[in-house]
CSV table of C-alpha atoms in Angstrom, one decimal:
chain,number,residue,atom,x,y,z
B,27,MET,CA,-6.1,22.3,18.7
B,28,LYS,CA,-4.5,21.1,15.5
B,29,TYR,CA,-6.1,17.7,15.6
B,30,ASP,CA,-9.5,18.9,16.3
B,31,ILE,CA,-10.8,19.2,12.7
B,32,LEU,CA,-14.6,18.6,13.3
B,33,ASN,CA,-15.4,22.2,13.1
B,34,SER,CA,-13.3,23.3,10.2
B,35,TYR,CA,-13.2,20.3,7.8
B,36,LYS,CA,-15.3,20.4,4.7
B,37,VAL,CA,-15.8,17.5,2.3
B,38,GLN,CA,-15.0,18.3,-1.3
B,39,GLU,CA,-18.0,17.7,-3.5
B,40,GLY,CA,-17.7,14.8,-5.9
B,41,ILE,CA,-14.7,13.2,-4.1
B,42,TYR,CA,-14.7,10.1,-1.9
B,43,ASP,CA,-13.6,11.2,1.5
B,44,GLU,CA,-12.0,8.5,3.7
B,45,LEU,CA,-12.7,10.3,7.0
B,46,PHE,CA,-16.0,12.1,6.6
B,47,GLN,CA,-19.4,11.5,4.9
B,48,SER,CA,-20.8,14.0,2.4
B,49,ASP,CA,-22.6,15.9,5.1
B,50,ASN,CA,-19.2,16.6,6.9
B,51,GLU,CA,-20.2,14.1,9.6
B,52,PRO,CA,-17.3,11.8,10.6
B,53,ARG,CA,-17.7,8.1,9.6
B,54,GLU,CA,-18.2,5.9,12.6
B,55,ILE,CA,-14.6,4.6,12.3
B,56,THR,CA,-13.3,8.1,12.0
B,57,LYS,CA,-14.9,9.1,15.2
B,58,ARG,CA,-12.8,6.6,17.2
B,59,LEU,CA,-9.6,7.8,15.5
B,60,LEU,CA,-10.5,11.5,16.2
B,61,GLN,CA,-11.3,10.7,19.9
B,62,LYS,CA,-7.9,9.0,20.3
B,63,LEU,CA,-6.0,12.0,18.7
B,64,LEU,CA,-7.7,14.2,21.2
B,65,GLU,CA,-6.9,11.9,24.1
B,66,ILE,CA,-3.2,11.7,23.3
B,67,GLY,CA,-3.0,15.4,22.7
B,68,GLU,CA,-1.3,17.5,20.1
B,69,SER,CA,2.2,17.4,21.3
B,70,GLU,CA,2.2,13.5,21.5
B,71,ALA,CA,0.5,13.2,18.1
B,72,GLU,CA,3.2,15.4,16.6
B,73,ARG,CA,6.0,13.4,18.4
B,74,ARG,CA,4.6,10.2,16.9
B,75,LYS,CA,4.2,11.8,13.4
B,76,ASN,CA,7.9,12.9,13.6
B,77,ARG,CA,9.0,9.5,14.8
B,78,LEU,CA,7.2,8.0,11.9
B,79,ASN,CA,8.8,10.2,9.3
B,80,TYR,CA,12.4,10.0,10.6
B,81,THR,CA,13.0,6.3,11.0
B,82,GLN,CA,15.9,4.7,9.0
B,83,TYR,CA,13.4,2.4,7.3
B,84,TYR,CA,11.5,5.3,5.9
B,85,GLN,CA,14.6,7.0,4.7
B,86,ALA,CA,15.9,3.9,3.0
B,87,VAL,CA,12.7,2.8,1.4
B,88,ILE,CA,11.0,6.1,0.4
B,89,LYS,CA,13.9,8.4,-0.6
B,90,SER,CA,15.1,7.7,-4.2
B,91,GLN,CA,18.6,8.5,-5.4
B,92,GLU,CA,17.3,11.6,-7.5
B,93,GLU,CA,15.3,12.9,-4.5
B,94,THR,CA,17.0,15.5,-2.4
B,95,GLU,CA,14.2,16.0,0.1
B,96,SER,CA,12.1,13.2,1.8
B,97,ARG,CA,8.4,13.5,1.8
B,98,ASP,CA,6.3,13.0,4.9
B,99,LEU,CA,4.2,10.0,5.3
B,100,ASP,CA,0.6,10.5,6.2
B,101,SER,CA,0.3,10.1,9.9
B,102,ILE,CA,-3.4,9.4,9.7
B,103,PRO,CA,-3.8,5.8,8.5
B,104,LEU,CA,-6.3,4.7,6.0
B,105,LEU,CA,-9.3,3.4,8.0
B,106,ILE,CA,-10.8,0.2,6.7
B,107,THR,CA,-13.8,-1.4,8.5
B,108,PRO,CA,-13.6,-5.2,9.0
B,109,GLU,CA,-16.4,-5.6,6.4
B,110,GLU,CA,-14.4,-3.5,3.9
B,111,TRP,CA,-11.2,-5.5,4.7
B,112,GLN,CA,-13.0,-8.8,4.1
B,113,LYS,CA,-13.8,-7.7,0.6
B,114,LEU,CA,-10.4,-6.2,-0.1
B,115,LYS,CA,-8.6,-9.1,1.4
B,116,GLU,CA,-9.9,-11.6,-1.3
B,117,GLY,CA,-8.6,-9.4,-4.1
B,118,VAL,CA,-5.1,-8.8,-2.4
B,119,ILE,CA,-4.8,-12.7,-1.9
B,120,GLN,CA,-5.8,-13.2,-5.5
B,121,ARG,CA,-3.4,-10.6,-6.9
B,122,ALA,CA,-0.4,-12.2,-4.7
B,123,LYS,CA,-1.2,-15.7,-6.0
B,124,LEU,CA,-1.3,-14.4,-9.6
B,125,TYR,CA,2.1,-12.5,-9.1
B,126,ASP,CA,3.5,-15.7,-7.7
B,127,ILE,CA,2.5,-17.8,-10.7
B,128,ILE,CA,3.8,-15.2,-13.1
B,129,VAL,CA,7.3,-15.1,-11.4
B,130,LYS,CA,7.5,-18.8,-11.0
B,131,ASP,CA,6.7,-19.1,-14.8
B,132,ILE,CA,9.4,-16.4,-15.8
B,133,TYR,CA,12.0,-18.3,-13.7
B,134,SER,CA,11.2,-21.8,-14.9
B,135,ASN,CA,9.3,-23.0,-18.1
B,136,GLN,CA,8.5,-19.4,-19.5
B,137,ARG,CA,5.2,-20.6,-20.9
B,138,LEU,CA,4.0,-16.9,-20.8
B,139,ILE,CA,6.9,-15.9,-23.1
B,140,LYS,CA,6.7,-19.0,-25.4
B,141,GLU,CA,2.8,-18.5,-25.9
B,142,LYS,CA,3.5,-14.8,-26.6
B,143,ILE,CA,1.4,-13.6,-23.7
B,144,LEU,CA,4.5,-11.7,-22.5
B,145,PRO,CA,7.0,-10.2,-24.9
B,146,PRO,CA,10.5,-11.5,-24.2
B,147,ALA,CA,11.9,-7.9,-24.1
B,148,VAL,CA,9.7,-7.1,-21.2
B,149,VAL,CA,11.3,-9.9,-19.2
B,150,TYR,CA,15.0,-9.9,-20.5
B,151,GLY,CA,15.1,-6.2,-21.0
B,152,ASN,CA,14.3,-5.6,-17.4
B,153,PRO,CA,17.5,-4.8,-15.2
B,154,ASN,CA,15.9,-6.6,-12.3
B,155,PHE,CA,15.6,-9.9,-14.2
B,156,LEU,CA,17.8,-12.4,-12.4
B,157,ASN,CA,19.0,-14.8,-15.1
B,158,MET,CA,21.1,-16.7,-12.5
B,159,ILE,CA,18.0,-18.0,-10.8
B,160,TRP,CA,16.2,-19.3,-13.9
B,161,ARG,CA,15.9,-23.2,-14.1
B,162,GLU,CA,14.1,-25.7,-16.2
B,163,GLU,CA,12.0,-27.4,-13.4
B,164,SER,CA,9.2,-25.5,-11.8
B,165,TRP,CA,9.6,-23.7,-8.4
B,166,ASP,CA,7.8,-25.1,-5.4
B,167,ASP,CA,8.6,-22.2,-3.1
B,168,SER,CA,6.7,-19.0,-3.0
B,169,PHE,CA,8.4,-16.1,-4.6
B,170,ILE,CA,5.9,-13.5,-3.3
B,171,ASN,CA,6.4,-13.1,0.5
B,172,LEU,CA,6.1,-9.5,0.8
B,173,MET,CA,3.8,-7.3,-1.4
B,174,SER,CA,2.2,-3.8,-1.2
B,175,THR,CA,-0.9,-2.7,-2.9
B,176,ASP,CA,-2.4,0.6,-3.5
B,177,ILE,CA,-6.1,1.0,-2.5
B,178,VAL,CA,-8.0,3.7,-4.3
B,179,ARG,CA,-11.6,4.6,-3.9
B,180,ASP,CA,-13.9,7.0,-5.7
B,181,LYS,CA,-17.4,8.2,-5.3
């Protein structure tokens, strides 16, 4: 069976493996995922993978104008334990707050530009800068209401 990888998977030396430990044993959280894949069966797992990769949302968000072929999304999610998420959550929240502060400043008093922390060309030269929403008074509303973050681990 395609999704029964326990006997053939080998962890690469020196690389952090999200699914398996260095002795090729699945992590605890991985065991639950592998069991679920075996329960739903190969054809259902393939159906779900195909459904994931052919939604209009995927096509609109991932496929760029220059790209002629779309890439498959990984159908195996990044597994994060509740303990790991607690640690990551603090950093993600902190980053979102920082981005919100920066955007509010850029579209109001522009202290970051005035104090030469951000070069004006970085802001005004960006084709996504929306000059029409700039105003003198500070913004109360939150700008950052949707954000994505890459999570990268190493050994």
